[in-house]
Coordinates of C-alpha atoms in Angstrom, one line a residue:
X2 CA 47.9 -2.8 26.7
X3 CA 44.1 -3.3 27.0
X4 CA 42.4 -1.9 29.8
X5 CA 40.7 -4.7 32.2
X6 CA 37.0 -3.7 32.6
X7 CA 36.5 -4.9 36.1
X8 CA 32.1 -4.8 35.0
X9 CA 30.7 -6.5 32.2
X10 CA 28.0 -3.9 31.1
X11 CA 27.9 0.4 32.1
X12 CA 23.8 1.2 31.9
X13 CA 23.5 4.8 31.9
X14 CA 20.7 7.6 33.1
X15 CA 20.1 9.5 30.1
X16 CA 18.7 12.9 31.3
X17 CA 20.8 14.8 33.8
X18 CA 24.1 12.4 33.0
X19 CA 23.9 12.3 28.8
X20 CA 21.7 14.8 28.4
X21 CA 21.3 18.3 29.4
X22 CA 18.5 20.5 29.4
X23 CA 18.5 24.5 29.6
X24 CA 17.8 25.1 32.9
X25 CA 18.2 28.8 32.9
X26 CA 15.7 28.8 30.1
X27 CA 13.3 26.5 32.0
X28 CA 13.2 29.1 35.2
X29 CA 13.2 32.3 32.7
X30 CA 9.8 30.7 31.5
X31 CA 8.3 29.4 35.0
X32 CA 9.2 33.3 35.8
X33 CA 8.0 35.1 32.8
X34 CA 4.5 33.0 33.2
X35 CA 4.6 33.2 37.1
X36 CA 3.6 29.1 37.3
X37 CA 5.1 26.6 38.4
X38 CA 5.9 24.2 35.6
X39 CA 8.1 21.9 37.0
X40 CA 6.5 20.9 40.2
X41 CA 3.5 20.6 38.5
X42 CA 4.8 18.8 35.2
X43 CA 7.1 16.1 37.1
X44 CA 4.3 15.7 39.9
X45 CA 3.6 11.9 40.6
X46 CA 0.2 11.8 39.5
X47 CA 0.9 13.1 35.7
X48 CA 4.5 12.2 35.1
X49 CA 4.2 8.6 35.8
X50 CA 1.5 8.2 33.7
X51 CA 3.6 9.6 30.8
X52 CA 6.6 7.5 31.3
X53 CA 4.9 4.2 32.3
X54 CA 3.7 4.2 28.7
X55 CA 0.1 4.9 29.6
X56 CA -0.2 8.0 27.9
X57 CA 1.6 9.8 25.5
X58 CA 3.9 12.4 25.8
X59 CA 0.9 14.8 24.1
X60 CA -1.7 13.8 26.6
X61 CA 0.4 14.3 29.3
X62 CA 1.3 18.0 28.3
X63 CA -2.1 18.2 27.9
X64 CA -3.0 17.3 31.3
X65 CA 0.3 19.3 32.7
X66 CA -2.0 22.3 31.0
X67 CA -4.9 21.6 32.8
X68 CA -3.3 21.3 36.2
X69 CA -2.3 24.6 35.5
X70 CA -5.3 26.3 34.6
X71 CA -6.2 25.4 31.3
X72 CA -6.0 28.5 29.4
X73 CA -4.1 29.3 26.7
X74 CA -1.8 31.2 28.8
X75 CA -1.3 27.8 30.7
X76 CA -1.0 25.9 27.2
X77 CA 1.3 28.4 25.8
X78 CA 3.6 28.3 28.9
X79 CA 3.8 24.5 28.7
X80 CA 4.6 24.9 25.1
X81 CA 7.2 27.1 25.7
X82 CA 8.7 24.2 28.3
X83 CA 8.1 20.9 26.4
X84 CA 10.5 23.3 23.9
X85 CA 13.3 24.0 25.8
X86 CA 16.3 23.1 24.2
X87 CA 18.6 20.2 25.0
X88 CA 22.0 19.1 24.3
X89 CA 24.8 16.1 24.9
X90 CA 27.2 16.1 27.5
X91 CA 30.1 15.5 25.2
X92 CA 32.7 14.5 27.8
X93 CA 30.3 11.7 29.0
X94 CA 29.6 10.7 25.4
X95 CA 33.6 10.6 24.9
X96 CA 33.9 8.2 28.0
X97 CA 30.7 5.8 27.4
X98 CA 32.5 5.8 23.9
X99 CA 35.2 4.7 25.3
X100 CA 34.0 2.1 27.7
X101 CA 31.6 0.8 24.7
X102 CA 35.2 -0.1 23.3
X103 CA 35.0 -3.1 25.9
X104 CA 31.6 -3.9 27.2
X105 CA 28.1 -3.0 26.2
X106 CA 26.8 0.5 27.2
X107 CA 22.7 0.3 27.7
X108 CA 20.7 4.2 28.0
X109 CA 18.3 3.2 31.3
X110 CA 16.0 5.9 31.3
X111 CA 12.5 7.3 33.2
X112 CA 11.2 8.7 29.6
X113 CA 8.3 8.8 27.8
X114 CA 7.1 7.7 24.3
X115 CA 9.4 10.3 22.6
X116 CA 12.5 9.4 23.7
X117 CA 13.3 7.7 20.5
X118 CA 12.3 10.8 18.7
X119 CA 15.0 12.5 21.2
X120 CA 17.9 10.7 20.9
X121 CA 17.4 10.9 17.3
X122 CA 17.5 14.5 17.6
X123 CA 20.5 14.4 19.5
X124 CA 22.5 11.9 16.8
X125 CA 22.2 9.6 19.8
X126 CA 19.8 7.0 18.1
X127 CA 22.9 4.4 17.0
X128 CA 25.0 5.4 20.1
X129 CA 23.9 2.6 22.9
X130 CA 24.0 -0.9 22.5
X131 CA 20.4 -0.8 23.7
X132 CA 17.7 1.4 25.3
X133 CA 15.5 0.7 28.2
X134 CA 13.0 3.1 28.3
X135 CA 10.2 3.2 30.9
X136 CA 7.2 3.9 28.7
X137 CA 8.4 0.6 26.4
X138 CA 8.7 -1.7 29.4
X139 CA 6.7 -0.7 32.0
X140 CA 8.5 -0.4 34.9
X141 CA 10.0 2.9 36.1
X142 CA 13.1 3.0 38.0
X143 CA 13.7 2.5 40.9
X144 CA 11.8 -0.5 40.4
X145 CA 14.3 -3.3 40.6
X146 CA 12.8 -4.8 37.3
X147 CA 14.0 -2.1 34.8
X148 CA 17.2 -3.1 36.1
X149 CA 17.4 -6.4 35.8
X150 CA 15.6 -5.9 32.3
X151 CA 18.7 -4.1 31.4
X152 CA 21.4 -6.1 32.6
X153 CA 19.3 -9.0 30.7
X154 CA 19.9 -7.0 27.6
X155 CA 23.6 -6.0 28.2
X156 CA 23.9 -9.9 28.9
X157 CA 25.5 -9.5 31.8
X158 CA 24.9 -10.5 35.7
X159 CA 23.9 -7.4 37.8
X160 CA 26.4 -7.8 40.1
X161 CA 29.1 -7.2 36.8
X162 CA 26.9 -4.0 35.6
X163 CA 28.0 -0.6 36.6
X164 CA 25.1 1.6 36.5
X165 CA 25.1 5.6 36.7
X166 CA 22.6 7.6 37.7
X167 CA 22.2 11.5 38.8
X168 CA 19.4 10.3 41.5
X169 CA 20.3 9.0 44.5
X170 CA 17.5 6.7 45.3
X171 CA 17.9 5.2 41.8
X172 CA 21.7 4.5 42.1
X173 CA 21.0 2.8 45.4
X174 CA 18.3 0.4 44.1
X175 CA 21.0 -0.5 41.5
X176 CA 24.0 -1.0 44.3
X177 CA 20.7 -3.0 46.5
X178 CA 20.5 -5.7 43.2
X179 CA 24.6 -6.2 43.8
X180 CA 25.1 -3.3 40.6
X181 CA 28.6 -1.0 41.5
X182 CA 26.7 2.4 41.2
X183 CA 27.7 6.2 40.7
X184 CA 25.5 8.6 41.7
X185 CA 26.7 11.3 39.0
X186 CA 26.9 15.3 39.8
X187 CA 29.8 15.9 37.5
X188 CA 31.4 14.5 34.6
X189 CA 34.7 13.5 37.2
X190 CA 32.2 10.8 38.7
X191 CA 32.4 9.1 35.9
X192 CA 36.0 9.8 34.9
X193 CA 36.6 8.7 37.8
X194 CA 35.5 5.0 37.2
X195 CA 36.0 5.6 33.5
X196 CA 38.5 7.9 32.7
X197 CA 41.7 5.1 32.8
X198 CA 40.1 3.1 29.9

């Protein structure tokens, strides 16, 4: 017997939810270079920049550099992070797969003008029925637009999308536009909205 979907569209977070990045490898370089990469990378001022669409993933590296010093010991660490090695949560793949089965599964991600490049890399590029990315609309979540752009997309009304997320704040501008959100930690968040299908 088919399953009854009770939304019309799942949007998806990419990063932290569908992909995974090497954490241990990102704090064995932030320690090995004694800076602090992250805080500095994924500050305000020079990540949204990067995935408004403003400026490209290069420049923003770049500037990430800078605000580090702007040596080549500064360069070479942020080289060392922009490489950091990533992967697919195969479990969530299995159960987007799944839902995808019955309604449209849209990636909704904060990402800059590689992520195309990315999902490529990760045999993802085919996967979704559509990608809303940041840098190729303009808006950033949790700026209600993105969403709505995305349930536009999916073709359905927000109030039938179920959207996931791994940041709070994001899931609850979703849940604020009528959206049934799940703010993801583990991979039985989503089985457990999921995982009868």
């Amino acid at each position: 017997m088919m399953a009854v979907m009770p939304f019309d569209a799942v949007l998806t977070d990419l990063d932290g939810v569908l992909r995974l990045f090497d954490h241990t490898a990102q704090a064995e370089i932030e320690a090995r270079y004694a800076l602090p990469l992250m805080a500095t990378a994924f500050a305000p001022e020079l990540i949204e920049p990067a995935i408004l669409g403003r400026i490209s993933e290069r420049e923003w590296l770049a500037a990430v550099a800078v605000a580090l010093g702007g040596d080549e010991r500064a360069r070479q660490a942020v080289a060392e992070f922009a490489a950091v090695p990533f992967r697919v949560d195969e479990e969530v793949r299995e159960l987007l797969a799944k839902a995808q089965q019955h309604v449209p599964v849209v990636i909704v991600t904060n990402a800059t003008d590689t992520v195309e490049e990315h999902l490529d890399r990760l045999g993802l590029t085919y996967f979704a029925d559509d990608l809303v990315s940041s840098a190729r609309v303009g808006v950033i979540k949790p700026d209600p637009r993105i969403y709505e752009i995305a349930a536009e997309r999916a073709g359905a009304d927000p109030a039938r999308c179920l959207f996931v997320d791994d940041r709070l704040p994001n899931v609850e501008a979703a849940r604020a536009l009528g959206m049934t959100g799940v703010h993801y930690r583990s991979v039985a968040d989503l089985a457990a909205v999921l995982g009868g299908l």
